[in-house]
């Protein structure tokens, strides 16, 4: 762990980008502390050790063969992961690169001066441009590894570092989460199929600042059920951003998202959160996307992400043996959208847009 990481937050965090190696430091804590925001849940998910999670994954993958109930779609399966891509030596790396331990959550909000805000705008703009480009690549037959290759090249061509690469054990430059994958999908050899949906999560490290964003894209002809989920997830993010301003309680974000999702009977995933972002990848505050009573208010010139993940069915996550990929327990579809925002005197500025 890096110095400055809050011990209390280490125990409770189910971060937007935290793997088993980080959570392993809390293994001796009682189970309810690891499930702070869902204390009655006994489902084996990514908060438990790799061994237990792997057993769950093995059982899950062999149960019900490959079919998703009431659907012609097959369950997602891991493909072959290509070797780690290289970044030119002249491009500055985040401090955590080449460490097998994720950097964790840094205490204190990311609040910026004028120069820092301009740097955040630059990293956010590049992240948005990369994400937009990645979205144009989505079509039946392309592999998620090919998307990763293109994203990687665009980022380094712009003098930036792909933040996920080398964050703990994560082996790729972007997260690609297809269909029932809630988040943290590792790009591999699986070709996208007609009717898939895919979340692409891009974070770039440019001039010492991270810009973090994601969107869910359609692949070919997508059915109405999937389109509706994607649409409402985007609306949840937009509505949450619209209420942000100096002095607003962070818990208002969770209520706004949860209220809108409830109208359509969608589930809101609880184990993964938004977070402060700036000079560090993950910092205070922990941004919950569901109704909660957590304390904390937004501060002028503060930057953080909001990244709701909605599901059609189960909100319970199951982690694969790769320590990262997280899918819905029942194989139901999941969608996510994310922006990095800046708190301004008049509300919030979206930093991750072209």
Coordinates of C-alpha atoms in Angstrom, one line a residue:
X1 CA 0.0 0.0 0.0
X2 CA 1.1 3.5 -0.6
X3 CA 1.4 6.0 2.3
X4 CA -1.7 8.2 2.6
X5 CA -4.2 5.4 2.0
X6 CA -6.9 5.6 4.6
X7 CA -7.1 2.3 6.6
X8 CA -10.8 2.7 7.1
X9 CA -11.4 3.1 3.3
X10 CA -9.1 0.2 2.6
X11 CA -11.5 -2.0 4.6
X12 CA -14.7 -0.8 3.0
X13 CA -13.7 0.0 -0.6
X14 CA -15.0 -2.0 -3.5
X15 CA -13.3 0.3 -6.0
X16 CA -13.9 0.8 -9.7
X17 CA -10.5 -0.6 -10.3
X18 CA -9.4 -2.8 -7.3
X19 CA -8.3 -6.4 -7.7
X20 CA -7.9 -9.3 -5.4
X21 CA -4.3 -8.4 -4.5
X22 CA -5.5 -5.1 -2.9
X23 CA -8.4 -6.7 -1.1
X24 CA -6.2 -9.5 0.2
X25 CA -4.7 -7.1 2.7
X26 CA -8.1 -7.1 4.4
X27 CA -8.5 -10.9 4.4
X28 CA -8.4 -11.2 8.1
X29 CA -11.2 -8.7 8.6
X30 CA -14.7 -10.1 9.4
X31 CA -16.8 -10.7 6.4
X32 CA -19.4 -8.0 7.2
X33 CA -16.6 -5.4 7.0
X34 CA -15.8 -6.5 3.5
X35 CA -19.5 -6.2 2.6
X36 CA -20.0 -2.9 4.4
X37 CA -22.6 -1.7 1.9
X38 CA -24.4 -5.0 1.6
X39 CA -23.8 -6.7 4.9
X40 CA -26.3 -9.6 4.5
X41 CA -24.9 -10.8 1.3
X42 CA -23.2 -14.3 1.5
X43 CA -22.6 -14.5 -2.3
X44 CA -19.0 -15.3 -3.1
X45 CA -17.7 -12.2 -5.0
X46 CA -14.5 -10.4 -5.6
X47 CA -14.1 -9.5 -1.9
X48 CA -13.1 -13.0 -1.1
X49 CA -9.8 -14.8 -1.8
X50 CA -8.8 -15.9 -5.2
X51 CA -9.3 -19.6 -4.2
X52 CA -12.9 -19.2 -3.2
X53 CA -13.6 -16.9 -6.1
X54 CA -12.0 -19.4 -8.5
X55 CA -14.2 -22.2 -7.1
X56 CA -17.2 -20.1 -7.7
X57 CA -16.1 -19.3 -11.2
X58 CA -15.5 -23.0 -11.9
X59 CA -18.9 -24.0 -10.6
X60 CA -20.6 -21.0 -12.4
X61 CA -19.0 -21.8 -15.7
X62 CA -19.9 -25.5 -15.7
X63 CA -23.5 -24.9 -14.5
X64 CA -26.3 -24.5 -17.1
X65 CA -23.7 -25.2 -19.9
X66 CA -23.3 -22.0 -22.0
X67 CA -26.9 -20.8 -22.3
X68 CA -28.3 -17.7 -20.7
X69 CA -31.9 -18.5 -19.4
X70 CA -34.6 -17.1 -21.7
X71 CA -32.1 -16.0 -24.3
X72 CA -30.4 -17.3 -27.4
X73 CA -27.2 -15.5 -26.3
X74 CA -24.4 -17.6 -24.9
X75 CA -22.5 -16.8 -21.7
X76 CA -19.3 -14.9 -22.0
X77 CA -16.1 -17.0 -21.9
X78 CA -12.5 -16.0 -21.6
X79 CA -10.3 -16.0 -24.7
X80 CA -6.6 -15.9 -25.2
X81 CA -4.8 -12.8 -23.8
X82 CA -1.8 -11.5 -25.9
X83 CA 1.4 -10.3 -24.3
X84 CA 1.6 -7.0 -22.6
X85 CA 2.1 -4.1 -25.0
X86 CA 5.1 -1.8 -24.6
X87 CA 5.1 2.0 -24.0
X88 CA 8.0 4.1 -25.3
X89 CA 10.5 4.9 -22.6
X90 CA 10.2 8.7 -22.9
X91 CA 6.5 8.6 -21.8
X92 CA 6.2 9.3 -18.0
X93 CA 4.6 6.4 -16.0
X94 CA 2.3 6.6 -13.0
X95 CA 4.1 5.6 -9.8
X96 CA 2.3 2.3 -9.5
X97 CA 3.5 0.9 -12.8
X98 CA 5.4 -2.4 -12.5
X99 CA 4.1 -3.0 -9.0
X100 CA 1.9 -6.1 -8.6
X101 CA 0.0 -4.3 -5.9
X102 CA -2.6 -1.7 -6.9
X103 CA -2.0 1.7 -5.5
X104 CA -5.1 1.8 -3.4
X105 CA -7.2 4.8 -2.5
X106 CA -5.4 8.0 -1.5
X107 CA -6.9 10.0 1.3
X108 CA -8.1 13.5 0.6
X109 CA -10.0 15.0 -2.3
X110 CA -8.3 15.9 -5.6
X111 CA -8.7 19.7 -5.6
X112 CA -6.8 21.7 -8.3
X113 CA -5.4 25.1 -8.9
X114 CA -5.8 26.8 -12.3
X115 CA -2.8 24.9 -13.8
X116 CA -4.1 21.6 -12.5
X117 CA -7.5 22.2 -13.9
X118 CA -6.0 22.8 -17.4
X119 CA -4.0 19.6 -17.0
X120 CA -7.2 17.7 -16.1
X121 CA -9.0 19.2 -19.1
X122 CA -6.2 18.0 -21.4
X123 CA -6.1 14.4 -20.0
X124 CA -9.9 14.3 -20.0
X125 CA -10.2 15.5 -23.5
X126 CA -7.6 12.9 -24.7
X127 CA -9.5 10.1 -22.9
X128 CA -12.7 11.2 -24.5
X129 CA -11.1 11.3 -28.0
X130 CA -9.7 7.8 -27.5
X131 CA -13.0 6.5 -26.3
X132 CA -14.8 8.0 -29.2
X133 CA -12.3 6.4 -31.6
X134 CA -12.6 3.0 -29.8
X135 CA -16.4 3.2 -30.3
X136 CA -15.9 3.4 -34.0
X137 CA -14.1 0.1 -34.0
X138 CA -16.9 -1.8 -32.5
X139 CA -18.4 -4.2 -35.1
X140 CA -19.0 -7.9 -35.4
X141 CA -15.8 -9.9 -35.9
X142 CA -13.3 -7.5 -34.3
X143 CA -11.6 -8.9 -31.1
X144 CA -11.4 -6.9 -27.9
X145 CA -7.6 -7.4 -28.2
X146 CA -7.6 -5.5 -31.5
X147 CA -9.5 -2.7 -29.8
X148 CA -6.9 -2.7 -27.0
X149 CA -4.1 -2.5 -29.6
X150 CA -5.7 0.5 -31.4
X151 CA -6.4 2.3 -28.1
X152 CA -2.9 1.6 -26.8
X153 CA -1.3 3.0 -30.0
X154 CA -3.5 6.2 -30.0
X155 CA -2.7 6.9 -26.3
X156 CA 1.1 6.6 -26.7
X157 CA 1.0 8.5 -30.0
X158 CA -0.3 11.4 -28.0
X159 CA 2.5 11.2 -25.4
X160 CA 0.3 9.7 -22.7
X161 CA 0.4 6.4 -20.7
X162 CA -2.7 4.0 -20.6
X163 CA -3.4 4.1 -16.9
X164 CA -4.8 0.5 -16.5
X165 CA -1.6 -1.0 -18.0
X166 CA 0.5 -2.3 -15.0
X167 CA -2.1 -1.2 -12.4
X168 CA -1.5 -4.2 -10.1
X169 CA -1.8 -7.3 -12.3
X170 CA -3.9 -5.7 -15.1
X171 CA -2.3 -6.7 -18.3
X172 CA -3.9 -4.4 -20.9
X173 CA -4.4 -0.7 -21.7
X174 CA -8.2 -0.6 -21.7
X175 CA -11.1 -2.5 -20.1
X176 CA -13.6 -4.1 -22.5
X177 CA -16.7 -5.5 -20.8
X178 CA -19.0 -7.4 -23.0
X179 CA -22.7 -8.3 -22.3
X180 CA -22.9 -9.7 -18.8
X181 CA -19.5 -8.4 -17.8
X182 CA -20.1 -5.7 -15.2
X183 CA -16.6 -4.2 -15.4
X184 CA -12.8 -4.9 -15.7
X185 CA -13.0 -7.2 -18.7
X186 CA -9.5 -8.0 -20.0
X187 CA -9.2 -7.6 -23.8
X188 CA -8.7 -11.0 -25.5
X189 CA -9.1 -13.1 -28.6
X190 CA -12.9 -13.3 -28.5
X191 CA -14.5 -11.7 -31.6
X192 CA -17.5 -9.4 -30.9
X193 CA -20.7 -10.9 -32.2
X194 CA -23.8 -9.2 -33.7
X195 CA -26.1 -8.1 -30.9
X196 CA -23.4 -7.7 -28.3
X197 CA -23.1 -4.6 -26.1
X198 CA -19.6 -3.6 -24.9
X199 CA -18.4 -1.1 -22.3
X200 CA -15.0 0.4 -23.1
X201 CA -13.3 2.0 -20.2
X202 CA -10.4 4.4 -21.0
X203 CA -8.1 6.1 -18.6
X204 CA -5.0 8.1 -19.8
X205 CA -2.1 9.5 -17.7
X206 CA -1.0 12.8 -19.4
X207 CA 1.4 15.3 -17.9
X208 CA 0.9 13.8 -14.5
X209 CA -2.9 13.7 -14.5
X210 CA -5.4 10.9 -15.1
X211 CA -8.6 11.3 -17.2
X212 CA -11.1 8.5 -16.8
X213 CA -14.2 7.8 -18.9
X214 CA -16.3 4.9 -20.3
X215 CA -19.3 4.2 -22.5
X216 CA -21.3 1.2 -23.6
X217 CA -21.6 0.7 -27.4
X218 CA -23.8 -1.4 -29.6
X219 CA -22.3 -4.1 -31.8
X220 CA -24.3 -4.6 -35.0
X221 CA -28.1 -5.2 -34.5
X222 CA -28.9 -5.0 -30.8
X223 CA -32.3 -5.9 -29.4
X224 CA -34.6 -3.5 -27.8
X225 CA -34.0 -4.9 -24.3
X226 CA -30.3 -4.2 -24.5
X227 CA -30.8 -0.8 -26.1
X228 CA -33.1 0.3 -23.3
X229 CA -30.7 -0.8 -20.6
X230 CA -27.9 1.2 -22.3
X231 CA -30.1 4.3 -22.7
X232 CA -31.3 4.3 -19.1
X233 CA -27.7 3.8 -17.7
X234 CA -26.6 6.8 -19.7
X235 CA -29.6 8.8 -18.4
X236 CA -28.6 7.8 -14.8
X237 CA -25.1 9.3 -15.3
X238 CA -26.5 12.5 -16.9
X239 CA -29.0 13.0 -14.1
X240 CA -26.3 12.5 -11.5
X241 CA -24.0 15.0 -13.1
X242 CA -26.8 17.6 -13.3
X243 CA -27.2 17.8 -9.5
X244 CA -23.5 18.2 -8.7
X245 CA -22.3 21.5 -7.4
X246 CA -20.3 22.9 -4.4
X247 CA -21.8 21.9 -1.1
X248 CA -24.0 19.1 -2.5
X249 CA -23.9 15.9 -0.5
X250 CA -22.3 13.0 -2.3
X251 CA -25.2 10.7 -1.2
X252 CA -27.5 12.7 -3.6
X253 CA -25.7 11.0 -6.5
X254 CA -26.6 7.6 -5.3
X255 CA -30.3 8.5 -4.7
X256 CA -30.5 10.2 -8.1
X257 CA -29.2 7.1 -9.9
X258 CA -31.1 4.6 -7.9
X259 CA -34.4 6.5 -8.2
X260 CA -34.1 6.5 -12.0
X261 CA -33.0 2.9 -12.3
X262 CA -36.0 1.8 -10.1
X263 CA -38.4 3.3 -12.6
X264 CA -37.3 0.7 -15.1
X265 CA -36.7 -2.1 -12.6
X266 CA -33.0 -2.2 -13.3
X267 CA -30.5 -3.3 -10.7
X268 CA -27.8 -1.0 -9.5
X269 CA -24.4 -2.7 -8.8
X270 CA -23.1 -1.8 -5.3
X271 CA -19.7 -3.4 -5.2
X272 CA -18.0 -0.9 -7.6
X273 CA -17.9 2.9 -7.1
X274 CA -16.8 6.2 -8.5
X275 CA -13.8 7.9 -7.0
X276 CA -11.6 11.0 -6.8
X277 CA -9.2 11.2 -9.7
X278 CA -6.4 13.6 -10.7
X279 CA -2.8 13.3 -9.9
X280 CA -3.6 9.9 -8.6
X281 CA -5.8 7.2 -10.2
X282 CA -8.1 6.6 -7.2
X283 CA -8.7 9.0 -4.3
X284 CA -11.4 10.2 -2.0
X285 CA -14.3 10.5 -2.2
X286 CA -15.9 7.1 -2.6
X287 CA -18.9 7.8 -4.9
X288 CA -21.7 5.3 -4.3
X289 CA -24.3 4.8 -7.0
X290 CA -27.1 3.5 -4.8
X291 CA -29.1 5.1 -2.0
X292 CA -26.9 5.6 1.1
X293 CA -26.3 7.7 4.1
X294 CA -22.6 8.3 3.7
X295 CA -21.3 11.7 4.7
X296 CA -19.4 14.2 2.6
X297 CA -20.0 17.2 0.3
X298 CA -18.6 18.4 -3.0
X299 CA -15.8 21.0 -3.0
X300 CA -15.1 23.7 -5.5
X301 CA -12.4 22.6 -8.0
X302 CA -12.6 19.0 -7.0
X303 CA -12.5 16.2 -9.6
X304 CA -14.0 12.7 -9.3
X305 CA -15.8 10.1 -11.5
X306 CA -19.4 9.0 -11.5
X307 CA -19.8 5.6 -13.2
X308 CA -23.1 3.8 -12.6
X309 CA -23.4 0.1 -13.6
X310 CA -26.9 -1.2 -14.2
X311 CA -28.2 -4.7 -14.8
X312 CA -31.3 -6.3 -16.2
X313 CA -31.2 -9.1 -13.6
X314 CA -28.9 -10.0 -10.7
X315 CA -26.6 -7.3 -9.2
X316 CA -24.4 -9.9 -7.6
X317 CA -20.9 -10.0 -9.1
X318 CA -18.9 -13.1 -9.8
X319 CA -15.2 -12.7 -10.5
X320 CA -13.3 -14.9 -13.0
X321 CA -10.0 -16.6 -12.2
X322 CA -8.1 -13.8 -13.9
X323 CA -8.6 -11.6 -10.8
X324 CA -10.3 -8.9 -12.7
X325 CA -13.2 -9.8 -15.0
X326 CA -16.5 -9.5 -13.1
X327 CA -19.8 -10.8 -14.5
X328 CA -23.4 -10.9 -13.3
X329 CA -24.3 -14.1 -11.4
X330 CA -27.2 -14.9 -13.7
X331 CA -25.6 -14.0 -17.0
X332 CA -27.9 -11.0 -17.4
X333 CA -26.8 -7.9 -19.3
X334 CA -25.0 -5.0 -17.6
X335 CA -24.2 -1.5 -18.9
X336 CA -22.0 1.3 -17.6
X337 CA -21.2 4.9 -18.4
X338 CA -18.5 7.1 -16.8
X339 CA -17.3 10.7 -16.8
X340 CA -14.7 12.6 -14.9
X341 CA -16.2 15.9 -13.7
X342 CA -15.0 19.1 -12.1
X343 CA -17.0 20.9 -9.5
X344 CA -17.4 24.6 -10.6
X345 CA -19.1 27.6 -9.0
X346 CA -22.1 27.0 -11.3
X347 CA -22.3 23.2 -11.0
X348 CA -20.2 20.6 -12.8
X349 CA -18.0 20.6 -15.9
X350 CA -17.6 17.3 -17.8
X351 CA -13.9 16.9 -18.3
X352 CA -14.1 13.8 -20.5
X353 CA -15.8 15.0 -23.6
X354 CA -14.4 16.0 -27.0

